[in-house]
Amino acid sequence: MLTKLWLIPLLPFIGFVLNGLFGKRLGKAFVTGVALVSTFGAAVVGTMAAFQYHAQYPEGERYVQTVFNWFTSGSIHADVAFQLDPLSIVMLMVVTWIGALIHLYSVGYMAHEDGYWRYFAYLNLFLSEMLVLILGANYLVMFVGWEGVGLCSYLLIGFYYKTDYAPAAGKKAFVVNRIGDFGFLIAVFLMFAYLGTADFGLVSHRAAAGVDAWLLTAICLLLFLGACGKSAQIPLYVWLPDAMAGPTPVSALIHAATMVTAGVYMIARSNALYRLAPDAMMVVAIVGSVTALFAATIGIRQWDIKKVLAYSTVSQLGFMFIGVGVGAFTAGVFHLVTHAFFKACLFLGSGSVIHAMSGEQDIRKMGGLRSKIPITYWTFLIATIAIAGFPPFAGFFSKDEILGSALSSPYLPAGVRYLVWGLGSVAALCTAYYMFRLVFLTFFGDFRGTHEQEHHLHESPATMTIPLIVLATLSTIGGFALAWHHTLAKWLEPIYPKIEGRESEFAIANEVPLMIVATIIAAIGTWLAYVRFYKRGLAADESFAQSSPAIARGMENKWYVDELYEAIIVRPLEKISLFFWKFIDAIIDGLAAMLGYIVQGFGDLMRFFQTGNVRNYALMLFLGVIVFMWVIS
Amino acid sequence: MILLLSSLIWIPIIAALVLALMPGSWVNAIKGIGLFVSAAMFVVSLGLVTGWREGFAGMQFPEELDWIPQWGIRYGLGVDGISLWLVLLTTLLTPVVFLASWNTIHKHPKAYVIAFLIMEAGTVGVFAATDLFLFYVFFELTLLPMYVIIGVWGGKNRIYAAVKFFLFTIAGSLLMLLGIIYLVFQHYHETQLISFTITDLYGTAANLSSYTQALLFFAFALAFAIKVPLFPLHTWLPDAHVEAPTGGSIILAGVMLKMGTYGFLRFVLPFFPEATAKYAGVLIALSVIGIIYGALVAWVQPDMKKLVAYSSVSHLGFCVLGIFALNQTSIEGSILQMVNHGLSTGALFLLVGVVYERRHTRLLADYGGLAETMPVYAVCFVIAMLSSVGLPGLNGFVGEFLILSGSFQTHPTAAILSATGVILAAIYLLWLIQRVFYGPITNEENRNVPEIAWNEIGALVPLFVFIVWIGVHPNTFLSRMSPSVQQLLSQVQHEREHKVLQARVGQPPALSGQAGELAIHGGAR
């Protein structure tokens, strides 16, 4: 299987083609079969390839397979090439297996939806593009997957196309991502212009061999702009909360576990460049920490169950960027993995809640669901404990490693280290707070929905609960297992090229005290949520709105960032465009007409020839030429 | 097949003559002949690819015949890597037009078919002529059928649009004619030979004062810039497109605009290498403005067709940018993008026409929710849209990537500014898709629109095939253009160096000019 790496993305692509072309006619059983066989197939083939790789390359060397030359033109040479190395294997396992689980979950969740075939066609295409993204051996192939997942995200966010909001959200996602992609593209131009290649290995090698610092800083910052788009960081995070308009399993797969983490993967992949450009790393770390806190504050005061999770995702992605930004790439990837476990579990759990509530997403109309949907409740609770960062659940290990590394990073000046750690710690407190608020409002207290909803409350079918149980288990033990004896760190070690003075691993000072602090922070957040929401329920939200109305309104309205962008970017641009069209174009036409009149005035002498018949003009033209020729010869 | 190119030109003309003699009431036979002949021409043109000599930079399939010997005018045809794909694009789009408009032309169908056949002949002639006079004849010849197409089968303001189209383009080409005559006269003055053969005239301008060179450069450049159209000469295009029938728009955008970009490559660069180097900045600046300006204006259009027309201004800006960045990658990307634009914008115009025939409106505001009534149509539209916004895996990406990454090496600022056009393209096209296809159906008339018909799908399929082909394996196309582009660039480079050398040695320009002339002639032949 190792020699057929292209088969891994190809399998779901075949699924996409089959379901896209025939799914509508051949019915649900066919669609389900194709979708599950192709995705589980990709997972199995991927796993086999990983084992073979490990057997053949126990040292973790890079295995590259060139499929064909995509294009060659002048100095630009781009291959369609795939690679396997420890980092892509980590991503491969997360993407294929969680992807397969979510496909399974979708079978139950989407069972009664129109466009079942369309849904699975898109989802398969997504998986295929995501695999291209993580298996690509150069920045261009990565970019193919990068834009491809963006397209699928657009299609799936707008899945409920008959509504007004879903297609608008899809468009917003695509456009905002394009802004990031612009940065990515320019970074690739820089690579081709100055390093002569976009191959991961060669780029790292040539960068380490010594190039101008400005070049690496520029490439890293531009790549990070791309990451900000795809991974929803300030200032480009605005599309992700809106993306919740898509079906819930899509939010779990694309907008929590896999696609949105692509930016983190990309930076980890480019670690050699970043380590040589500490200025760029500082930007990454600061943006990550600010995003982590900023999004968390919004998450505190949302009532749509999916919106809370969406802001939580933005915030958690911020943590991952802190990790890669301070030089703890392993920690960033670690959090990517554990986050995939617990956030997929939370989103699928929210889907199960919504399913039980007959489509209701407002937590103000929920409450007391604990006893009605116990499996959902327990798995949701476990994932919440994991994201809040209690030992020994998954999130504890990865988050702790990130914050600890932030304090000890050799890449950042002391002030920045404390700032990043401080912002991250407050964000961690908020995380525990908003997540337990969500749990208490949803699963505890009295039921606040309609009678009809209450009557319909039911636990989800096995296709939905099995993935929940699997993910909850991983959220419990996944972090511990990967941290035990530094399993993940050792596994990933080969992806960090040795660069003198720019180590990829550094000791975390005061690790044990920091762990205790982190646990206390999580406990405080949980306790605050308990005091307010377990005891008082929704009344706590109301009293907050009364005691500090300005802050409450700011949080509720997402600090008015969308409105700000609308006012300073979108509307001015629209005005300029209208001005160009209505004014500049009219002036050009006016000038042309004036020129016409001048020529006409001059041409009055020649009125004899002006018959107004274009064909005559053409004839005259040719005659004129011939006479001229005759004269000069 | 020695006369491959001639048959591409003359068989459509002969077919047009035959049709002219047929009674106009034989509608289906006339349409059938049009479709058959144009499809056959496409098959014949494939012979250019199968018989292609790989790695050869010069003209292939050459045909030479004295036409007006006393003036040195010859009937000379040939294609090289620069023109090959444009000829194929022409032969591909013509049957596409006939198929797409099979059921929609009720007024003078005979004249319609004749006009498009003559258009095809003229366009192939433009791309294949190796004689400047012949080129000019074809260049002007294509104006007439297009003028007629807009003026007869166009919309409400068709006469205004047709005349505007005609006057804009002829104004430019008259200046070019003066330039041609000056150039030929200068060549005669130097060598006592009168010739219109393009390769003979290479290097002629090198002996002129830089002031005269500049004048000639701009005489040619203006003609082609209007044709492209380059900002700020673009205002004829939206009017022409909006009024033109669907088929007219496909050919206008697909191949006619490319005569402008082709002209830059074939004439402006090799004739005036010095002036090109000197004034490339001006054209690059205008291209960049056009890319952004066209995209922004497209975004606020209430009319679908005008939106696509302004998007053409933006996309063609990329082509001109690539040409004047004077770099192997950017020029190859530019040629590829000419083909890409023909495919994707051709498909978009075709698709806009489909829904216009059914609803008789092109206003975005009149639509909404069409994905429900016309799902297959919606899928086709989305594919064409993705090709146009440059999704990797489809054709547009490769072209734009090569243009931008090539330009980045010589003009980084221009490339970065132009890359914002990629963001803007997503904005205006996704806006169109959202407005037309998504959301609830608010206008009851959209509830029962008939789905896209088989002939329309049939017309789209070949476009989609090439859209994917170029996206996945562009080397098929790039490898065949590469040697010619390389030669063009070295020619531009060589002459510039030659001039520099001359200046350094300090010889009297007239004398050394003559000598240099001969040397270059030897090289060019």
XYZ file of C-alpha atoms in Angstrom, chain A residues 238-521:
284
model
C -15.436 35.564 11.255
C -16.527 32.873 8.829
C -16.368 29.938 11.259
C -19.252 30.833 13.594
C -21.465 31.425 10.546
C -20.375 28.084 9.141
C -22.566 26.411 11.751
C -25.368 26.834 9.219
C -24.221 23.517 7.759
C -25.389 20.111 9.000
C -23.946 19.271 12.427
C -21.729 16.316 11.397
C -20.101 18.716 8.937
C -19.386 21.089 11.786
C -17.816 18.201 13.646
C -15.692 16.913 10.814
C -14.758 19.984 8.825
C -15.208 22.861 11.220
C -13.760 21.248 14.308
C -11.683 18.116 13.828
C -9.953 18.321 10.477
C -10.100 21.168 7.965
C -9.766 24.034 10.410
C -6.656 22.462 11.854
C -4.949 22.531 8.455
C -3.281 25.829 9.333
C -1.679 24.291 12.407
C -0.549 21.332 10.347
C 0.920 23.650 7.741
C 2.969 25.557 10.290
C 4.189 22.368 11.913
C 5.092 21.175 8.433
C 7.032 24.409 7.858
C 8.718 24.278 11.269
C 12.201 24.723 9.802
C 11.172 28.019 8.222
C 9.465 29.257 11.363
C 12.308 28.340 13.652
C 14.543 30.498 11.463
C 12.071 33.384 11.607
C 11.422 34.090 15.309
C 9.679 37.371 14.479
C 7.055 35.482 12.548
C 6.735 32.988 15.398
C 6.068 35.808 17.786
C 3.253 37.047 15.576
C 1.784 33.545 15.451
C 1.956 33.144 19.228
C 0.424 36.532 19.952
C -2.363 36.173 17.401
C -3.067 32.691 18.737
C -3.285 33.797 22.335
C -5.411 36.854 21.591
C -7.753 34.740 19.491
C -7.950 32.110 22.208
C -9.154 34.637 24.754
C -11.237 36.786 22.431
C -13.289 33.902 21.065
C -13.713 32.429 24.534
C -15.311 35.634 25.799
C -17.875 35.460 23.017
C -18.544 31.798 23.729
C -19.605 32.732 27.250
C -22.729 34.467 26.088
C -24.143 32.481 23.164
C -27.341 30.470 23.347
C -27.104 28.479 20.161
C -25.483 25.212 21.248
C -23.458 25.066 18.043
C -22.348 28.687 18.265
C -20.877 28.064 21.712
C -18.924 25.159 20.268
C -17.910 27.210 17.230
C -16.368 29.968 19.329
C -14.820 27.292 21.460
C -13.207 25.875 18.344
C -11.813 29.271 17.339
C -10.438 29.590 20.853
C -8.922 26.110 20.925
C -7.315 26.682 17.533
C -5.784 29.745 19.140
C -4.192 27.419 21.711
C -2.731 25.303 18.930
C -1.208 28.416 17.367
C 0.280 29.369 20.704
C 1.919 25.948 20.650
C 3.428 26.197 17.185
C 4.126 29.904 17.705
C 6.330 29.392 20.740
C 8.227 26.631 19.005
C 6.477 23.721 20.692
C 5.318 22.198 17.428
C 4.712 18.815 18.972
C 2.483 20.376 21.604
C 0.512 22.183 18.895
C 0.002 18.974 16.965
C -0.806 17.152 20.201
C -3.580 19.603 20.963
C -4.764 19.263 17.362
C -5.202 15.538 17.948
C -6.862 15.682 21.352
C -9.069 18.543 20.190
C -10.156 16.392 17.264
C -11.293 13.777 19.787
C -13.199 15.915 22.239
C -14.488 18.587 19.876
C -15.763 16.018 17.380
C -17.420 14.309 20.350
C -18.955 17.596 21.505
C -20.261 18.516 18.080
C -21.662 15.072 17.430
C -23.153 15.222 20.910
C -24.751 18.559 20.112
C -26.079 16.959 16.953
C -27.585 14.197 19.015
C -29.165 16.824 21.298
C -30.534 18.732 18.320
C -31.792 15.479 16.856
C -33.553 14.670 20.105
C -34.969 18.186 20.337
C -36.492 17.954 16.833
C -34.115 20.516 15.378
C -33.997 22.972 18.268
C -30.579 24.581 18.818
C -31.373 27.193 21.455
C -30.170 26.067 24.880
C -32.654 28.401 26.521
C -35.314 25.938 25.380
C -33.465 22.873 26.625
C -32.611 21.797 30.178
C -32.843 18.549 32.071
C -31.887 16.385 29.108
C -29.553 14.326 31.258
C -32.018 11.561 31.968
C -33.673 11.542 28.533
C -30.565 11.013 26.455
C -28.062 9.436 28.824
C -25.454 8.257 26.330
C -25.327 11.678 24.758
C -25.128 13.244 28.202
C -22.289 11.113 29.469
C -20.188 11.382 26.357
C -20.791 15.123 26.221
C -19.777 15.470 29.851
C -16.592 13.487 29.343
C -15.630 15.604 26.367
C -16.368 18.736 28.420
C -14.083 17.591 31.188
C -11.471 16.876 28.552
C -11.669 20.308 26.925
C -11.733 22.048 30.318
C -8.376 20.490 31.014
C -8.841 18.221 34.019
C -6.309 15.451 34.501
C -6.117 12.758 33.285
C -8.411 13.585 30.382
C -7.012 14.338 26.923
C -7.153 18.136 26.878
C -5.197 18.457 30.097
C -1.983 17.077 28.682
C -1.911 18.985 25.463
C -3.076 22.327 26.841
C -0.700 22.086 29.734
C 2.187 21.380 27.429
C 1.304 24.392 25.290
C 1.072 26.838 28.185
C 4.153 25.424 29.848
C 6.137 25.754 26.628
C 4.937 29.327 26.227
C 6.690 30.238 29.479
C 9.908 28.438 28.602
C 10.163 29.216 24.894
C 13.682 30.166 23.806
C 12.260 31.943 20.761
C 10.349 34.735 22.446
C 11.374 37.650 24.654
C 10.314 37.363 28.274
C 7.536 39.954 28.098
C 5.867 38.152 25.215
C 6.183 34.811 26.983
C 4.316 36.071 30.030
C 1.741 37.822 27.875
C 1.014 34.701 25.844
C 0.894 32.512 28.922
C -1.364 34.982 30.720
C -3.816 35.327 27.872
C -3.834 31.562 27.384
C -4.487 30.895 31.048
C -7.405 33.324 31.209
C -8.747 31.708 28.038
C -8.435 28.321 29.723
C -10.468 29.624 32.652
C -13.130 30.883 30.253
C -13.112 27.518 28.468
C -14.023 25.609 31.597
C -16.624 28.246 32.405
C -18.489 28.380 29.094
C -18.351 24.630 28.579
C -19.830 23.826 31.964
C -22.366 26.606 31.470
C -23.379 24.744 28.328
C -23.587 21.424 30.133
C -25.605 22.809 33.046
C -28.029 24.719 30.839
C -28.542 21.828 28.463
C -28.594 18.759 30.642
C -29.522 20.003 34.105
C -32.445 21.913 35.539
C -35.961 21.686 34.186
C -36.984 21.161 30.598
C -37.800 24.543 29.018
C -38.964 23.484 25.542
C -42.456 22.843 24.180
C -44.576 19.850 25.106
C -44.279 18.484 21.658
C -40.495 18.593 21.845
C -40.589 16.925 25.204
C -42.797 14.213 23.860
C -40.397 13.499 21.012
C -37.249 13.371 23.166
C -35.343 10.194 22.370
C -31.839 8.825 22.399
C -30.192 8.646 19.003
C -29.743 5.416 17.000
C -26.642 3.262 17.321
C -24.986 4.705 14.197
C -24.875 7.959 16.112
C -24.097 6.757 19.628
C -21.268 4.410 18.652
C -19.125 7.251 17.278
C -19.940 9.218 20.430
C -18.736 6.420 22.666
C -15.571 5.885 20.641
C -14.724 9.581 20.713
C -15.506 9.900 24.418
C -13.157 7.013 25.101
C -10.433 8.699 23.086
C -11.098 11.960 24.917
C -10.517 10.115 28.141
C -7.379 8.152 27.423
C -6.051 9.695 24.196
C -4.035 12.411 25.856
C -2.526 10.199 28.473
C -1.593 7.550 25.927
C 0.182 10.002 23.658
C 1.933 11.810 26.510
C 3.043 8.604 28.220
C 6.805 8.239 27.794
C 6.608 11.091 25.274
C 5.208 8.761 22.649
C 4.060 11.510 20.334
C 7.141 13.645 20.842
C 9.410 10.750 19.959
C 7.296 9.809 17.004
C 7.380 13.343 15.605
C 11.055 13.970 16.266
C 12.210 13.165 12.706
C 10.112 15.957 11.215
C 12.292 18.612 12.809
C 15.437 19.145 10.761
C 18.423 19.911 12.933
C 19.177 23.600 12.873
C 21.975 24.924 15.015
C 20.642 27.038 17.860
C 17.030 26.578 16.813
C 16.020 23.477 18.724
C 12.580 22.028 18.291
C 12.504 20.637 21.822
C 13.156 22.542 24.965
C 12.619 21.677 28.580
C 9.589 23.119 30.284
C 10.637 24.792 33.529
C 8.530 24.194 36.639
C 6.390 21.628 34.903
C 4.702 20.209 37.974
C 3.740 23.544 39.583
C 2.358 24.677 36.222
C 0.247 21.535 35.999
C -1.205 22.290 39.381
C -1.911 25.889 38.406
C -3.604 24.721 35.207
C -5.795 22.314 37.117
C -6.738 24.992 39.610
C -7.644 27.349 36.763
